[in-house]
Amino acid sequence: MYSLLKDDIKTGCVIPSIVLAIFPTDKEDTEDFNVTNLLQIRTAGKNLLILDGLQRTYTIFDLLSEVQSDPEIYSKVKSLPLRIEVYSGISKVGVLYRMLTLNTGQNPMSTRHQVEMLYSDYKTGFDGLVFITEAQDRVPSGNNEFRFSDILDGFLSYITGDYLPIEREDLVNTIKNLETLTKDDKKKDLFKHLIKTYNSLREHLDSQSISWQFDDAISLKKRAFARSVNELFSKVQTMAGFGAALHFLIENELINDLGEINNLIPTILGHNIKDSLNIMITHLDDIQVSAKKIGNEQRMYFYYFIRSLFNKSNEGYLDVEKAVSQANKFYKANMLG
């Protein structure tokens, strides 16, 4: 297919437009990029992202290398007009929606890969949070460390409302709905906001439990899911359940937005948190013993835990002890139903 595209370019055929998005830095204003100075966009560098036309771009590069020895064809290829469309001033969630819709009908990168590319500027972390990449091949060890791949899973669960992996065609609809539901705008970074909210909950529970450590006197059938709050929150199951639960709460107008969650976190009751977390580990141990798909069912457990913790109509509202009990109750009811 791309050899045919090279032939078309050699003959001067107009190729489909290449679609870009630009994310100016905090010091730049998106209003600066207009018709009169559009060529300055080439200086944007790392702030540019190809939404559609990545393969066409590489095909042009390959062709230029191939025809360097033929000045006439080389000049013809270099002078080929390109139609460029540039999105500016839209959120990254909006860009993700466009990436998916622009590639419909093709065999593009996976949704996961596209999200990873879109948020790659955060792959080492931000605001004191450290993200560990797959290339580093180590487990999170510090208070503010998370695997970047797990963080992405949590974010995907937030924008889809599903703690399980979701199909690409379903993702388009859920992102479209989410943009309305969150009243998103170009100044709001949902990814950053979500992860900082998640970390705030981790910090609060760690503080209220006085750096809880699992009680080894408690008998388990399997290895403990986690032995500290930090380890508990470093797990992808916790992140995915958190993201999906917040989506549910926002979509059903049980909370307004992430800002409301941030305001609620400091008010979570601190009584019996150590005992409650020990009980949570026994619940997760039972899941390891009986579940057919352990990881998926653990995600479900955390989904119900977070839903109970921040739902005003639930008896677990802002009460870790009761939310743990409710999570186990709802999990078991779901498995029976």
Tab-separated table of C-alpha atoms in Angstrom:
chain	number	residue	atom	x	y	z
A	1	MET	CA	0.000	0.000	0.000
A	2	TYR	CA	2.763	2.447	0.897
A	3	SER	CA	4.677	1.628	-2.300
A	4	LEU	CA	1.591	2.807	-4.202
A	5	LEU	CA	1.570	5.986	-2.129
A	6	LYS	CA	5.207	6.591	-3.076
A	7	ASP	CA	4.296	6.240	-6.749
A	8	ASP	CA	1.447	8.720	-6.309
A	9	ILE	CA	3.762	11.227	-4.648
A	10	LYS	CA	6.303	10.893	-7.472
A	11	THR	CA	3.614	11.765	-10.010
A	12	GLY	CA	2.465	14.769	-8.010
A	13	CYS	CA	-0.829	13.384	-6.705
A	14	VAL	CA	-2.349	15.236	-3.775
A	15	ILE	CA	-2.285	13.017	-0.690
A	16	PRO	CA	-4.784	13.145	2.202
A	17	SER	CA	-4.152	15.827	4.780
A	18	ILE	CA	-1.951	15.281	7.815
A	19	VAL	CA	-3.681	16.204	11.066
A	20	LEU	CA	-1.704	17.693	13.962
A	21	ALA	CA	-2.494	18.843	17.470
A	22	ILE	CA	-0.468	21.392	19.352
A	23	PHE	CA	-0.120	21.650	23.122
A	24	PRO	CA	1.562	24.963	23.959
A	25	THR	CA	3.538	25.202	27.172
A	26	ASP	CA	2.162	27.175	30.103
A	27	LYS	CA	4.117	30.211	28.890
A	28	GLU	CA	2.558	30.092	25.438
A	29	ASP	CA	-0.901	31.149	24.379
A	30	THR	CA	-2.843	29.086	21.860
A	31	GLU	CA	-4.255	32.321	20.440
A	32	ASP	CA	-0.785	33.088	19.028
A	33	PHE	CA	-1.191	30.350	16.410
A	34	ASN	CA	-3.340	31.862	13.670
A	35	VAL	CA	-3.456	32.264	9.899
A	36	THR	CA	-0.825	34.997	9.807
A	37	ASN	CA	1.896	33.113	11.686
A	38	LEU	CA	0.954	29.465	11.143
A	39	LEU	CA	4.435	28.634	9.841
A	40	GLN	CA	5.785	29.316	13.325
A	41	ILE	CA	4.162	26.062	14.345
A	42	ARG	CA	7.280	24.249	13.152
A	43	THR	CA	9.101	25.685	16.174
A	44	ALA	CA	6.645	23.972	18.523
A	45	GLY	CA	8.789	20.829	18.540
A	46	LYS	CA	7.804	18.463	21.348
A	47	ASN	CA	4.441	20.175	21.714
A	48	LEU	CA	3.240	18.790	18.357
A	49	LEU	CA	1.477	15.459	17.945
A	50	ILE	CA	0.455	13.695	14.716
A	51	LEU	CA	-3.171	12.599	15.074
A	52	ASP	CA	-3.599	11.238	11.568
A	53	GLY	CA	-0.969	10.691	8.896
A	54	LEU	CA	1.930	9.143	10.798
A	55	GLN	CA	2.496	6.455	8.162
A	56	ARG	CA	2.160	9.006	5.350
A	57	THR	CA	4.790	11.151	7.074
A	58	TYR	CA	7.255	8.252	7.334
A	59	THR	CA	6.503	7.243	3.745
A	60	ILE	CA	7.507	10.720	2.563
A	61	PHE	CA	10.732	10.532	4.590
A	62	ASP	CA	11.515	7.101	3.121
A	63	LEU	CA	10.832	8.298	-0.395
A	64	LEU	CA	13.083	11.338	-0.011
A	65	SER	CA	15.918	9.030	1.051
A	66	GLU	CA	15.292	6.703	-1.890
A	67	VAL	CA	15.293	9.395	-4.597
A	68	GLN	CA	18.184	11.538	-3.369
A	69	SER	CA	20.300	10.316	-6.266
A	70	ASP	CA	17.733	11.610	-8.798
A	71	PRO	CA	17.680	15.435	-8.510
A	72	GLU	CA	14.592	15.828	-10.695
A	73	ILE	CA	12.364	13.431	-8.741
A	74	TYR	CA	13.839	14.603	-5.429
A	75	SER	CA	12.944	18.200	-6.263
A	76	LYS	CA	9.454	17.160	-7.334
A	77	VAL	CA	8.821	15.301	-4.091
A	78	LYS	CA	10.197	18.194	-2.016
A	79	SER	CA	7.868	20.635	-3.761
A	80	LEU	CA	4.749	18.496	-3.272
A	81	PRO	CA	2.090	20.606	-1.512
A	82	LEU	CA	0.884	19.151	1.767
A	83	ARG	CA	-2.428	19.955	3.382
A	84	ILE	CA	-1.988	20.258	7.143
A	85	GLU	CA	-4.825	20.540	9.649
A	86	VAL	CA	-3.917	21.750	13.132
A	87	TYR	CA	-6.020	21.391	16.274
A	88	SER	CA	-5.185	23.936	18.954
A	89	GLY	CA	-6.793	24.778	22.263
A	90	ILE	CA	-8.541	21.454	22.883
A	91	SER	CA	-8.059	19.101	25.806
A	92	LYS	CA	-6.048	15.897	25.553
A	93	VAL	CA	-9.242	13.906	26.079
A	94	GLY	CA	-10.678	15.740	23.088
A	95	VAL	CA	-7.554	14.947	21.092
A	96	LEU	CA	-7.812	11.270	22.049
A	97	TYR	CA	-11.383	11.208	20.761
A	98	ARG	CA	-10.212	12.664	17.461
A	99	MET	CA	-7.312	10.208	17.215
A	100	LEU	CA	-9.725	7.305	17.538
A	101	THR	CA	-12.325	8.652	15.121
A	102	LEU	CA	-9.756	9.676	12.509
A	103	ASN	CA	-8.373	6.136	12.491
A	104	THR	CA	-11.722	4.323	12.356
A	105	GLY	CA	-11.694	1.647	9.664
A	106	GLN	CA	-7.918	1.280	9.732
A	107	ASN	CA	-5.649	-0.981	11.741
A	108	PRO	CA	-4.177	1.678	14.019
A	109	MET	CA	-2.222	1.481	17.207
A	110	SER	CA	-4.183	0.064	20.116
A	111	THR	CA	-6.193	2.471	22.241
A	112	ARG	CA	-3.739	1.864	25.051
A	113	HIS	CA	-0.806	2.789	22.795
A	114	GLN	CA	-2.519	5.966	21.624
A	115	VAL	CA	-3.222	7.066	25.203
A	116	GLU	CA	0.375	6.277	26.157
A	117	MET	CA	1.651	8.376	23.249
A	118	LEU	CA	-0.687	11.255	24.060
A	119	TYR	CA	0.458	11.399	27.692
A	120	SER	CA	4.096	10.430	27.102
A	121	ASP	CA	5.206	13.847	28.351
A	122	TYR	CA	4.210	12.624	31.821
A	123	LYS	CA	5.940	9.253	31.661
A	124	THR	CA	8.546	10.234	34.274
A	125	GLY	CA	6.007	11.919	36.560
A	126	PHE	CA	5.030	15.413	37.710
A	127	ASP	CA	4.567	17.461	40.887
A	128	GLY	CA	6.681	15.114	43.008
A	129	LEU	CA	5.078	11.936	41.635
A	130	VAL	CA	7.474	9.447	40.026
A	131	PHE	CA	6.291	7.134	37.238
A	132	ILE	CA	8.280	4.002	36.488
A	133	THR	CA	8.401	2.913	32.850
A	134	GLU	CA	8.523	-0.669	31.600
A	135	ALA	CA	12.093	-0.095	30.426
A	136	GLN	CA	13.170	0.598	34.015
A	137	ASP	CA	11.849	-2.836	35.038
A	138	ARG	CA	11.452	-2.288	38.780
A	139	VAL	CA	8.612	-2.187	41.269
A	140	PRO	CA	7.445	1.057	42.919
A	141	SER	CA	9.204	1.479	46.252
A	142	GLY	CA	8.710	5.069	47.365
A	143	ASN	CA	5.706	6.943	48.720
A	144	ASN	CA	4.991	8.693	45.439
A	145	GLU	CA	5.995	6.016	42.925
A	146	PHE	CA	3.687	4.308	40.441
A	147	ARG	CA	4.110	2.269	37.272
A	148	PHE	CA	3.297	4.470	34.289
A	149	SER	CA	1.460	1.582	32.600
A	150	ASP	CA	-0.747	1.123	35.688
A	151	ILE	CA	-1.465	4.844	35.846
A	152	LEU	CA	-2.616	4.658	32.223
A	153	ASP	CA	-4.952	1.780	33.083
A	154	GLY	CA	-6.465	3.829	35.892
A	155	PHE	CA	-6.989	6.770	33.554
A	156	LEU	CA	-8.552	4.567	30.880
A	157	SER	CA	-10.942	3.196	33.498
A	158	TYR	CA	-11.851	6.764	34.418
A	159	ILE	CA	-12.639	7.897	30.884
A	160	THR	CA	-14.517	4.698	30.015
A	161	GLY	CA	-16.207	3.949	33.332
A	162	ASP	CA	-15.084	0.322	33.132
A	163	TYR	CA	-12.538	-1.252	35.466
A	164	LEU	CA	-11.951	-3.952	32.828
A	165	PRO	CA	-10.229	-3.531	29.439
A	166	ILE	CA	-12.632	-2.024	26.917
A	167	GLU	CA	-13.056	-2.346	23.166
A	168	ARG	CA	-11.911	0.513	20.971
A	169	GLU	CA	-15.313	1.204	19.400
A	170	ASP	CA	-16.916	1.538	22.840
A	171	LEU	CA	-14.196	3.930	23.953
A	172	VAL	CA	-15.152	6.501	21.300
A	173	ASN	CA	-18.671	6.816	22.713
A	174	THR	CA	-17.590	6.993	26.337
A	175	ILE	CA	-14.988	9.684	25.674
A	176	LYS	CA	-17.569	11.713	23.783
A	177	ASN	CA	-19.952	11.457	26.729
A	178	LEU	CA	-17.212	12.230	29.238
A	179	GLU	CA	-16.344	15.537	27.587
A	180	THR	CA	-19.860	16.752	28.319
A	181	LEU	CA	-20.149	15.152	31.720
A	182	THR	CA	-16.931	16.681	33.071
A	183	LYS	CA	-17.540	20.096	31.498
A	184	ASP	CA	-13.992	19.749	30.218
A	185	ASP	CA	-12.157	22.745	28.768
A	186	LYS	CA	-8.764	23.416	27.285
A	187	LYS	CA	-7.228	24.476	30.609
A	188	LYS	CA	-8.209	21.295	32.448
A	189	ASP	CA	-5.805	18.358	32.391
A	190	LEU	CA	-7.960	15.397	33.391
A	191	PHE	CA	-5.024	12.997	33.502
A	192	LYS	CA	-3.039	15.138	35.902
A	193	HIS	CA	-6.084	15.999	38.004
A	194	LEU	CA	-7.134	12.347	38.364
A	195	ILE	CA	-3.694	11.078	39.402
A	196	LYS	CA	-3.209	13.872	41.927
A	197	THR	CA	-6.627	13.047	43.400
A	198	TYR	CA	-5.678	9.374	43.621
A	199	ASN	CA	-2.428	10.264	45.361
A	200	SER	CA	-4.254	12.562	47.792
A	201	LEU	CA	-6.429	9.631	48.868
A	202	ARG	CA	-3.317	7.475	49.318
A	203	GLU	CA	-1.636	10.137	51.446
A	204	HIS	CA	-4.725	10.662	53.605
A	205	LEU	CA	-5.260	6.957	54.319
A	206	ASP	CA	-1.565	6.479	55.050
A	207	SER	CA	-1.618	9.398	57.475
A	208	GLN	CA	-4.880	8.410	59.182
A	209	SER	CA	-3.723	4.809	59.581
A	210	ILE	CA	-0.361	5.993	60.956
A	211	SER	CA	1.478	4.229	58.108
A	212	TRP	CA	-0.472	0.972	58.441
A	213	GLN	CA	1.357	-2.330	58.003
A	214	PHE	CA	-0.553	-5.582	57.551
A	215	ASP	CA	-0.872	-7.617	60.758
A	216	ASP	CA	1.121	-10.812	60.152
A	217	ALA	CA	-0.770	-12.529	62.972
A	218	ILE	CA	-3.763	-12.711	60.631
A	219	SER	CA	-3.905	-16.024	58.795
A	220	LEU	CA	-4.101	-15.887	55.003
A	221	LYS	CA	-4.354	-18.633	52.419
A	222	LYS	CA	-2.294	-16.747	49.851
A	223	ARG	CA	0.340	-14.038	49.854
A	224	ALA	CA	-1.029	-10.718	51.152
A	225	PHE	CA	-2.265	-8.467	48.338
A	226	ALA	CA	-0.451	-5.555	50.001
A	227	ARG	CA	1.252	-4.861	53.322
A	228	SER	CA	1.107	-1.070	53.388
A	229	VAL	CA	-1.042	1.753	52.052
A	230	ASN	CA	1.676	2.652	49.559
A	231	GLU	CA	1.817	-0.904	48.232
A	232	LEU	CA	-1.983	-1.069	48.130
A	233	PHE	CA	-2.171	2.069	45.994
A	234	SER	CA	0.659	0.971	43.697
A	235	LYS	CA	-1.524	-1.851	42.334
A	236	VAL	CA	-3.271	-1.545	38.979
A	237	GLN	CA	-6.391	-3.168	40.455
A	238	THR	CA	-6.753	-0.281	42.902
A	239	MET	CA	-6.145	2.348	40.217
A	240	ALA	CA	-8.618	0.833	37.754
A	241	GLY	CA	-11.311	0.466	40.409
A	242	PHE	CA	-10.734	4.060	41.521
A	243	GLY	CA	-10.985	5.457	38.000
A	244	ALA	CA	-14.114	3.507	37.042
A	245	ALA	CA	-15.866	4.326	40.331
A	246	LEU	CA	-15.301	8.072	39.949
A	247	HIS	CA	-16.662	7.907	36.408
A	248	PHE	CA	-19.801	6.209	37.764
A	249	LEU	CA	-20.260	8.804	40.506
A	250	ILE	CA	-19.855	11.749	38.114
A	251	GLU	CA	-22.011	10.245	35.377
A	252	ASN	CA	-24.840	9.588	37.847
A	253	GLU	CA	-24.502	13.076	39.353
A	254	LEU	CA	-23.609	11.682	42.768
A	255	ILE	CA	-20.588	13.999	42.765
A	256	ASN	CA	-19.924	17.022	40.572
A	257	ASP	CA	-16.317	16.531	39.567
A	258	LEU	CA	-12.824	15.600	40.734
A	259	GLY	CA	-12.606	18.841	42.661
A	260	GLU	CA	-15.416	17.688	44.941
A	261	ILE	CA	-13.584	14.405	45.607
A	262	ASN	CA	-10.473	16.359	46.575
A	263	ASN	CA	-12.528	18.366	49.056
A	264	LEU	CA	-14.069	15.213	50.549
A	265	ILE	CA	-10.834	13.270	51.052
A	266	PRO	CA	-9.695	15.184	54.201
A	267	THR	CA	-13.095	14.485	55.799
A	268	ILE	CA	-12.848	10.687	55.562
A	269	LEU	CA	-13.260	9.248	59.056
A	270	GLY	CA	-10.072	7.970	60.669
A	271	HIS	CA	-11.432	5.482	63.202
A	272	ASN	CA	-10.498	1.799	62.875
A	273	ILE	CA	-8.657	2.343	59.584
A	274	LYS	CA	-5.888	-0.109	60.500
A	275	ASP	CA	-8.377	-2.856	61.338
A	276	SER	CA	-10.400	-2.006	58.235
A	277	LEU	CA	-7.376	-2.334	55.960
A	278	ASN	CA	-6.500	-5.671	57.551
A	279	ILE	CA	-10.047	-6.852	56.821
A	280	MET	CA	-9.724	-5.599	53.245
A	281	ILE	CA	-6.639	-7.793	52.772
A	282	THR	CA	-8.586	-10.838	54.011
A	283	HIS	CA	-11.350	-10.046	51.501
A	284	LEU	CA	-8.776	-9.860	48.707
A	285	ASP	CA	-7.260	-13.108	49.945
A	286	ASP	CA	-10.657	-14.797	49.609
A	287	ILE	CA	-10.860	-13.500	46.041
A	288	GLN	CA	-7.441	-15.007	45.264
A	289	VAL	CA	-8.678	-18.378	46.495
A	290	SER	CA	-12.078	-18.487	44.799
A	291	ALA	CA	-11.959	-16.196	41.752
A	292	LYS	CA	-11.739	-17.435	38.179
A	293	LYS	CA	-10.149	-14.183	37.046
A	294	ILE	CA	-8.373	-12.890	40.128
A	295	GLY	CA	-7.141	-9.543	38.793
A	296	ASN	CA	-10.486	-8.604	37.258
A	297	GLU	CA	-12.425	-9.480	40.398
A	298	GLN	CA	-9.997	-7.511	42.568
A	299	ARG	CA	-10.620	-4.526	40.301
A	300	MET	CA	-14.336	-5.015	40.901
A	301	TYR	CA	-13.783	-5.041	44.671
A	302	PHE	CA	-11.952	-1.690	44.601
A	303	TYR	CA	-14.592	-0.283	42.244
A	304	TYR	CA	-17.258	-0.955	44.883
A	305	PHE	CA	-14.996	0.266	47.694
A	306	ILE	CA	-14.498	3.687	46.085
A	307	ARG	CA	-18.157	3.926	45.050
A	308	SER	CA	-19.215	3.265	48.644
A	309	LEU	CA	-16.651	5.674	50.088
A	310	PHE	CA	-17.812	8.699	48.041
A	311	ASN	CA	-21.528	8.002	47.512
A	312	LYS	CA	-23.659	10.059	49.923
A	313	SER	CA	-26.505	7.552	49.734
A	314	ASN	CA	-24.279	4.643	50.786
A	315	GLU	CA	-23.676	3.757	54.429
A	316	GLY	CA	-19.959	3.568	53.639
A	317	TYR	CA	-19.851	7.292	52.782
A	318	LEU	CA	-16.562	8.769	54.050
A	319	ASP	CA	-16.163	5.800	56.404
A	320	VAL	CA	-13.397	3.338	55.477
A	321	GLU	CA	-14.630	0.655	57.866
A	322	LYS	CA	-18.147	0.626	56.419
A	323	ALA	CA	-16.932	1.099	52.832
A	324	VAL	CA	-14.756	-2.029	53.157
A	325	SER	CA	-17.789	-3.966	54.389
A	326	GLN	CA	-19.956	-2.601	51.578
A	327	ALA	CA	-17.327	-3.425	48.946
A	328	ASN	CA	-17.293	-7.058	50.026
A	329	LYS	CA	-21.089	-7.169	50.149
A	330	PHE	CA	-21.522	-5.722	46.645
A	331	TYR	CA	-18.729	-7.870	45.227
A	332	LYS	CA	-20.341	-11.061	46.520
A	333	ALA	CA	-23.794	-9.985	45.320
A	334	ASN	CA	-22.389	-9.270	41.866
A	335	MET	CA	-20.702	-12.666	41.672
A	336	LEU	CA	-23.919	-14.428	42.713
A	337	GLY	CA	-26.005	-12.456	40.251
